[in-house]
Coordinates of C-alpha atoms in Angstrom, one line a residue:
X1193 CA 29.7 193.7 23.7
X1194 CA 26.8 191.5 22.8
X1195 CA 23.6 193.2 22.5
X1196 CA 20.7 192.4 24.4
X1197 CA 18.2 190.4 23.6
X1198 CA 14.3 190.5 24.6
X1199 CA 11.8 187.6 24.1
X1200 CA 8.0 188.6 23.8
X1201 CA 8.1 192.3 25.0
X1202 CA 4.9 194.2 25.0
X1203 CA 4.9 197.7 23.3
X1204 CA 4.1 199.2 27.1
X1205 CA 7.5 197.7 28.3
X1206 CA 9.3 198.9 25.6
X1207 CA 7.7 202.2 26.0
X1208 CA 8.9 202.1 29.5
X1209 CA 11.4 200.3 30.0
X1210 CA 13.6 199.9 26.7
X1211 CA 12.6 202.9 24.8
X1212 CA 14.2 205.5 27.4
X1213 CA 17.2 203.8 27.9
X1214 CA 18.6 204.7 23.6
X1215 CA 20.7 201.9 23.6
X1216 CA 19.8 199.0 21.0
X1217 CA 17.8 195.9 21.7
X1218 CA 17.2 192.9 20.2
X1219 CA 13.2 191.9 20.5
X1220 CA 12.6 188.3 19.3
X1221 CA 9.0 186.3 19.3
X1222 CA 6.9 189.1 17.7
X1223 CA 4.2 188.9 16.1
X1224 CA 4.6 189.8 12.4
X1225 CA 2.7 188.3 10.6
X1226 CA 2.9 185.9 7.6
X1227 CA 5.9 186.9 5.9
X1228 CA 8.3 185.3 8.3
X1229 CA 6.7 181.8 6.8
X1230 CA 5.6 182.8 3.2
X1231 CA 8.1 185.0 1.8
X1232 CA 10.5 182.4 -0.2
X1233 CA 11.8 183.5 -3.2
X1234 CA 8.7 181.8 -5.6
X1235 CA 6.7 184.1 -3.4
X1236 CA 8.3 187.2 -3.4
X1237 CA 8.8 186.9 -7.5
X1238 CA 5.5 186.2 -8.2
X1239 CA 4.1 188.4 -5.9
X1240 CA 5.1 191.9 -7.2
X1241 CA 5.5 190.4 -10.7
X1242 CA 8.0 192.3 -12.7
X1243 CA 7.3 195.5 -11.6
X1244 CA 10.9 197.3 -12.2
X1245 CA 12.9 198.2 -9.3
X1246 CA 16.1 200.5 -9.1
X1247 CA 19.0 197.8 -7.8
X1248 CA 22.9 198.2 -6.4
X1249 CA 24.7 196.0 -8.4
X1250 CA 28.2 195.6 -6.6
X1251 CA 31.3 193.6 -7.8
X1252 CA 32.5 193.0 -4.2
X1253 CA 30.7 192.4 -1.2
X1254 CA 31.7 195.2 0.9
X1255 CA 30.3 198.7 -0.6
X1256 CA 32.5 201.7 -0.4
X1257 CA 30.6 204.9 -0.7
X1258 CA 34.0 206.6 -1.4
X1259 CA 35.3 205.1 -4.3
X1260 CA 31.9 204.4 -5.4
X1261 CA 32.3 200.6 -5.8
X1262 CA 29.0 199.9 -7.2
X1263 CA 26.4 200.8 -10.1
X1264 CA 23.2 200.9 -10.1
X1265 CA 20.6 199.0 -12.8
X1266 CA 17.2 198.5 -13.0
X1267 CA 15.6 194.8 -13.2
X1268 CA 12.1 193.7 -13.3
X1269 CA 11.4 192.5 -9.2
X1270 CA 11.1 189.0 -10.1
X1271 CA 14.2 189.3 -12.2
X1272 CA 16.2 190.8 -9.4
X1273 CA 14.5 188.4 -6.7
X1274 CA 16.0 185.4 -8.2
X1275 CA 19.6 186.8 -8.8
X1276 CA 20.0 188.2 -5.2
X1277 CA 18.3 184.7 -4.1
X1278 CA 21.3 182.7 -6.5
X1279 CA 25.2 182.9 -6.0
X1280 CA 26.7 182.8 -9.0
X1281 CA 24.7 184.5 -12.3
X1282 CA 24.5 183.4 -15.4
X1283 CA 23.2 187.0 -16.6
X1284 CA 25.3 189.7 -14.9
X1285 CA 26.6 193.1 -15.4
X1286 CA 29.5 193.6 -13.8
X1287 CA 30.8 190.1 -12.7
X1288 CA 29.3 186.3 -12.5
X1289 CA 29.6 186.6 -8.7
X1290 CA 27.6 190.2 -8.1
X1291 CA 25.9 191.4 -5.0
X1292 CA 23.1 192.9 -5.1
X1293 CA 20.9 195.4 -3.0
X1294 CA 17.6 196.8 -2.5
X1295 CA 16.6 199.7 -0.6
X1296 CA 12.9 201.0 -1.8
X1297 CA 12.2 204.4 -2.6
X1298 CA 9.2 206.5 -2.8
X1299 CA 8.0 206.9 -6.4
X1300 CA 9.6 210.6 -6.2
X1301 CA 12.9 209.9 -4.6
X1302 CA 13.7 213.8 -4.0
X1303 CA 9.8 213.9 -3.2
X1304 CA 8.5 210.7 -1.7
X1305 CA 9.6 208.4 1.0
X1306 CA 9.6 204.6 1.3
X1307 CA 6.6 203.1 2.1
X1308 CA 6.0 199.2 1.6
X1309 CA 2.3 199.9 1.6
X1310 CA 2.5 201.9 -1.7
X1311 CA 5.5 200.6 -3.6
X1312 CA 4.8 197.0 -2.5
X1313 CA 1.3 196.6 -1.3
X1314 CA 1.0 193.1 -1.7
X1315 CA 3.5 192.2 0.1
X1316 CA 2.5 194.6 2.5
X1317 CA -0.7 192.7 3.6
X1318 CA 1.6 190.0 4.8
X1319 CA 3.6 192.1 7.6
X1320 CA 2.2 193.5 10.9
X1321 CA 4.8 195.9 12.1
X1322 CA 5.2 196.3 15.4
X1323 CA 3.7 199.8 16.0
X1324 CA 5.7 200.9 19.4
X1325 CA 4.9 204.2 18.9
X1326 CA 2.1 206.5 17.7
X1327 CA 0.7 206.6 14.4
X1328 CA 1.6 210.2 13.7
X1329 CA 5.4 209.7 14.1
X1330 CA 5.5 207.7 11.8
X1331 CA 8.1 208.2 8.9
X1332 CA 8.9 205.3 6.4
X1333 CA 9.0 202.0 5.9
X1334 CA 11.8 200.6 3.7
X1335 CA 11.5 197.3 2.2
X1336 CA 15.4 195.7 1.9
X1337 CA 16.7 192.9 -0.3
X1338 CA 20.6 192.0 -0.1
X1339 CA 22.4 188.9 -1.6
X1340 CA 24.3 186.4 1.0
X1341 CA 27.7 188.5 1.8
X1342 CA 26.7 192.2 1.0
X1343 CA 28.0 194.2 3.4
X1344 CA 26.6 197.8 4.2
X1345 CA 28.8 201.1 5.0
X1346 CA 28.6 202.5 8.6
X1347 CA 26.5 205.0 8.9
X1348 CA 24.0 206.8 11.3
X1349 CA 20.5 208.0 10.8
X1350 CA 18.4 211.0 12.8
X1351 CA 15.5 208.6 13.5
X1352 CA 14.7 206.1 15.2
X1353 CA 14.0 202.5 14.2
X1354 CA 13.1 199.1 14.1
X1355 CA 15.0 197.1 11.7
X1356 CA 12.8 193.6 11.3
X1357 CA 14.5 190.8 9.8
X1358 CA 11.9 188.8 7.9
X1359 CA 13.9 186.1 6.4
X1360 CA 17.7 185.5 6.3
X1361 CA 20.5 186.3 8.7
X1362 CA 22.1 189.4 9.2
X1363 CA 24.9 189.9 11.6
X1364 CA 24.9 194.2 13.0
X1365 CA 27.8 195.8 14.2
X1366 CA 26.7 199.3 15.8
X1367 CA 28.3 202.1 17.5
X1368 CA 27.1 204.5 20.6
X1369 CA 26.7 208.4 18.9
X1370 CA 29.3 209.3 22.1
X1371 CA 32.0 207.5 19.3
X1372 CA 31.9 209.2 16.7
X1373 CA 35.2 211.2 17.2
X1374 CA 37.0 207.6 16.8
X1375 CA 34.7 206.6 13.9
X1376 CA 36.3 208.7 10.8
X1377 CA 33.2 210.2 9.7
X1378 CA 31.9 212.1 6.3
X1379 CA 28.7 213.2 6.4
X1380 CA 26.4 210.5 8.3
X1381 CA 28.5 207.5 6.9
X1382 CA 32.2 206.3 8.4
X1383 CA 35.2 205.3 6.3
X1384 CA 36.2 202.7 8.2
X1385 CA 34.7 200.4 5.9
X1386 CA 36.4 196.9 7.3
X1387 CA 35.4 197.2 10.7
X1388 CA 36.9 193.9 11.0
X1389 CA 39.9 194.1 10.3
X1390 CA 40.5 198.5 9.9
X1391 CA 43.9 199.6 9.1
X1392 CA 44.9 201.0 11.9
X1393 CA 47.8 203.2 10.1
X1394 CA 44.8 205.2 8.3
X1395 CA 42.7 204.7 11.3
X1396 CA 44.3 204.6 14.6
X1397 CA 41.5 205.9 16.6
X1398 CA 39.0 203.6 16.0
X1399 CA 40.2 200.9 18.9
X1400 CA 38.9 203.2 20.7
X1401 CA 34.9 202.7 19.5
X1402 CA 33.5 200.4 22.1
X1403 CA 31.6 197.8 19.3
X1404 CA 28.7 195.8 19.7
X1405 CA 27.5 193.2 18.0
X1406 CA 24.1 191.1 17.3
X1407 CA 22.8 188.5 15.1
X1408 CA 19.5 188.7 13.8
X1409 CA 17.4 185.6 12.9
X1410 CA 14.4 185.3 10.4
X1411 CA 11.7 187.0 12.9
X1412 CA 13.9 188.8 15.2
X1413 CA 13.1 192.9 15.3
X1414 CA 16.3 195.2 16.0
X1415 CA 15.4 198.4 17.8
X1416 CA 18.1 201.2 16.4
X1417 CA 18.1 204.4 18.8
X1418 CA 18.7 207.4 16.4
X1419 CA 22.5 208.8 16.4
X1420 CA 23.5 204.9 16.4
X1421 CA 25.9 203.7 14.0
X1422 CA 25.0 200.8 12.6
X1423 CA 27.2 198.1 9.9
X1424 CA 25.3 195.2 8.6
X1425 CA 26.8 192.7 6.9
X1426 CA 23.7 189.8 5.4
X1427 CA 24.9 186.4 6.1
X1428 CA 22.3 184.6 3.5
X1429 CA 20.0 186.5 1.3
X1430 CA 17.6 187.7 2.8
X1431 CA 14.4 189.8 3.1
X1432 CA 14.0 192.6 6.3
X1433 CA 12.0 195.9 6.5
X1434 CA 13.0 199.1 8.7
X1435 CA 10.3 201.3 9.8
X1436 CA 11.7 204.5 11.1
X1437 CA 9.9 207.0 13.0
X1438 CA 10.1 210.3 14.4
X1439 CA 10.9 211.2 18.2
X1440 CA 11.5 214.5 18.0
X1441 CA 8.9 217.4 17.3
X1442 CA 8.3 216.5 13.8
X1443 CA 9.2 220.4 12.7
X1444 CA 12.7 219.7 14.0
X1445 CA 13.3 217.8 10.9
X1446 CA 14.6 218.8 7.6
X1447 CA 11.6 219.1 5.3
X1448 CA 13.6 217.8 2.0
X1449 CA 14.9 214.4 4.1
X1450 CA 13.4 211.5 2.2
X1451 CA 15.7 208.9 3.7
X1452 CA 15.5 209.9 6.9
X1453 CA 19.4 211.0 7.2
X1454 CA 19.3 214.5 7.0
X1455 CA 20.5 216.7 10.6
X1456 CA 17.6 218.1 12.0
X1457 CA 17.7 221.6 11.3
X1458 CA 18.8 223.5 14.5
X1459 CA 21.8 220.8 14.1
X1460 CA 22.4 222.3 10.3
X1461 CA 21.8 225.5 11.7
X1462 CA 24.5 225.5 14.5
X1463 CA 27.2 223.7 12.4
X1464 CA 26.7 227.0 9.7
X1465 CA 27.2 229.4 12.6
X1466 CA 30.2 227.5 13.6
X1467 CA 31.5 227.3 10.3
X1468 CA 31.1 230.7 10.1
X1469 CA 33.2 231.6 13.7
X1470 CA 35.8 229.6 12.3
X1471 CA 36.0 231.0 8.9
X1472 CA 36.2 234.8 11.8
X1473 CA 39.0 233.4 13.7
X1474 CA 41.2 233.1 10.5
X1475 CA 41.0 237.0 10.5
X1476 CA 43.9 236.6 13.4
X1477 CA 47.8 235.0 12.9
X1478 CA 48.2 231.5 13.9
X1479 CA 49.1 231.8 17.5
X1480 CA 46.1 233.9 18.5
X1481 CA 43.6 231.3 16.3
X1482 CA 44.6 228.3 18.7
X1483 CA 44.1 230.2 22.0
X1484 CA 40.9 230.8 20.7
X1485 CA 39.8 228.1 18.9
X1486 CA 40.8 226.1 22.2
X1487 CA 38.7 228.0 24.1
X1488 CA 35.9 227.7 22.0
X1489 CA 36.6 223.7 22.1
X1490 CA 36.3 223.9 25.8
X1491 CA 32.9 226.4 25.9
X1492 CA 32.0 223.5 23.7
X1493 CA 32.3 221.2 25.8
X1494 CA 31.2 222.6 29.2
X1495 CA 28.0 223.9 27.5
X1496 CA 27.0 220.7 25.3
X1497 CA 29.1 217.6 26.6
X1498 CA 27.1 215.4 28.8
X1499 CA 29.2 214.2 31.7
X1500 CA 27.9 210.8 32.7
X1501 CA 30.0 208.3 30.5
X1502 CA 27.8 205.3 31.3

């Protein structure tokens, strides 16, 4: 299914109209200032100057967080700029054809979370995010550069957010949070890493994730409900910024999540307990563990399941 797409909508509309819905939307013609015209690559390299960033340096397009398909260097920004901006590399370090991959950090990454206005602030001056919500739930910003080709894991985050495409193409492939038994997950991230063409032997369940799909121009503002699983695959290099927020009570987060990935913690708390009643039932033989376990699956699903599959 494609996603939507919304020309010119004000924040009260969203707030309204979009926002209480949770499903993605694409919002195009906002105003964001001069980065959609003045970031080219001369820009961006001179702007932060050589300021050293932390980099994923990948041999193939498609990362794989399981087999750990990718290193990660540091290069001067202007340095790194002009290699994600250039196709083949003349200076490499794992292959002439490399991707590459930003995602900035806070200057503590166990401590600190992204925020263009520090680690950038230059640049900064040139963006006017869209501010559809209120000033206190605000969480990060993360500034993202990815060469032409790079394609990103699938994976889901506890916020919400707008992911704002600056310059360059990026097609999104996302998931609704009500697919995630079909979607092979570990942790927040899924191993269906081609979700292209999956193999089905490994993966047989995964027809059954209803996909949708958008293509995000320079200037166009993707609004990513929390839960959501998102792919992204960058079809030129480009330049985009995600700013997440929080819509939950901002104590329902976990205190040490810098990324912005982390279950809230009555969701951390709940999946100890049930480790724990499942780690009980093994106290009786096999039979008596399926009865229960199959009531419990069923109490599960009475108590928690929503029923309206719209």
């Amino acid at each position: 299914a494609a996603v939507e797409r919304l020309h010119g909508v004000t924040r009260e509309r969203f707030l309204r109209d979009i926002y209480p819905r949770r499903k993605p939307v694409v919002l195009t013609g906002l105003e964001l200032g001069a980065c959609t015209t003045k970031w080219t690559t001369d820009y961006l390299s001179q702007a932060e100057g050589s300021k050293e960033v932390k980099i994923h340096v990948s041999a193939v397009p498609q990362m794989d967080f399981l087999s750990k398909n990718f290193v990660y260097r540091t290069l001067p920004f202007d340095v790194f700029v002009r290699r994600a901006a250039e196709v083949k590399h003349k200076e490499y370090f794992l292959t002439e054809d490399e991707k590459y991959y930003l995602r900035s950090v806070g200057e503590d990454v166990r401590k600190d979370i992204a925020d263009i206005r520090k680690q950038f602030p230059s640049l900064a001056e040139d963006v006017h995010i869209p501010e559809y919500f209120e000033k206190e739930q605000f969480f990060s910003s993360v500034f993202r550069i990815s060469s032409a080709g790079l394609q990103l894991w699938t994976h889901y985050d506890v916020m919400d957010n707008f992911l704002i495409q600056v310059t360059g193409k990026k097609r999104v492939v996302l998931y609704s949070p009500r697919d995630a038994p079909y979607l092979y997950l570990s942790g927040t991230k899924s191993e269906v890493l081609d979700v292209d063409n999956p193999d089905m032997e490994k993966y047989p369940l995964f027809v059954k994730a209803k996909r949708y799909q958008c293509f995000l121009e320079a200037g166009d503002v993707l609004f990513i409900p929390a839960l959501w699983f998102h792919n992204v695959i960058s079809e030129e290099f480009g330049v985009a910024l995600n700013v997440f927020w929080k819509h939950l009570p901002a104590e329902s987060y976990d205190k040490t999540d810098t990324y912005g990935n982390k279950d809230p913690m009555a969701a951390s708390r709940a999946i100890q307990i049930l480790d724990r009643a499942l780690k009980t039932l093994e106290e009786l033989p096999e039979e008596y563990r399926d009865f229960y376990a199959r009531r419990m699956v069923l109490r599960i699903q009475e108590k928690a399941y929503r029923n309206d599959y719209g």
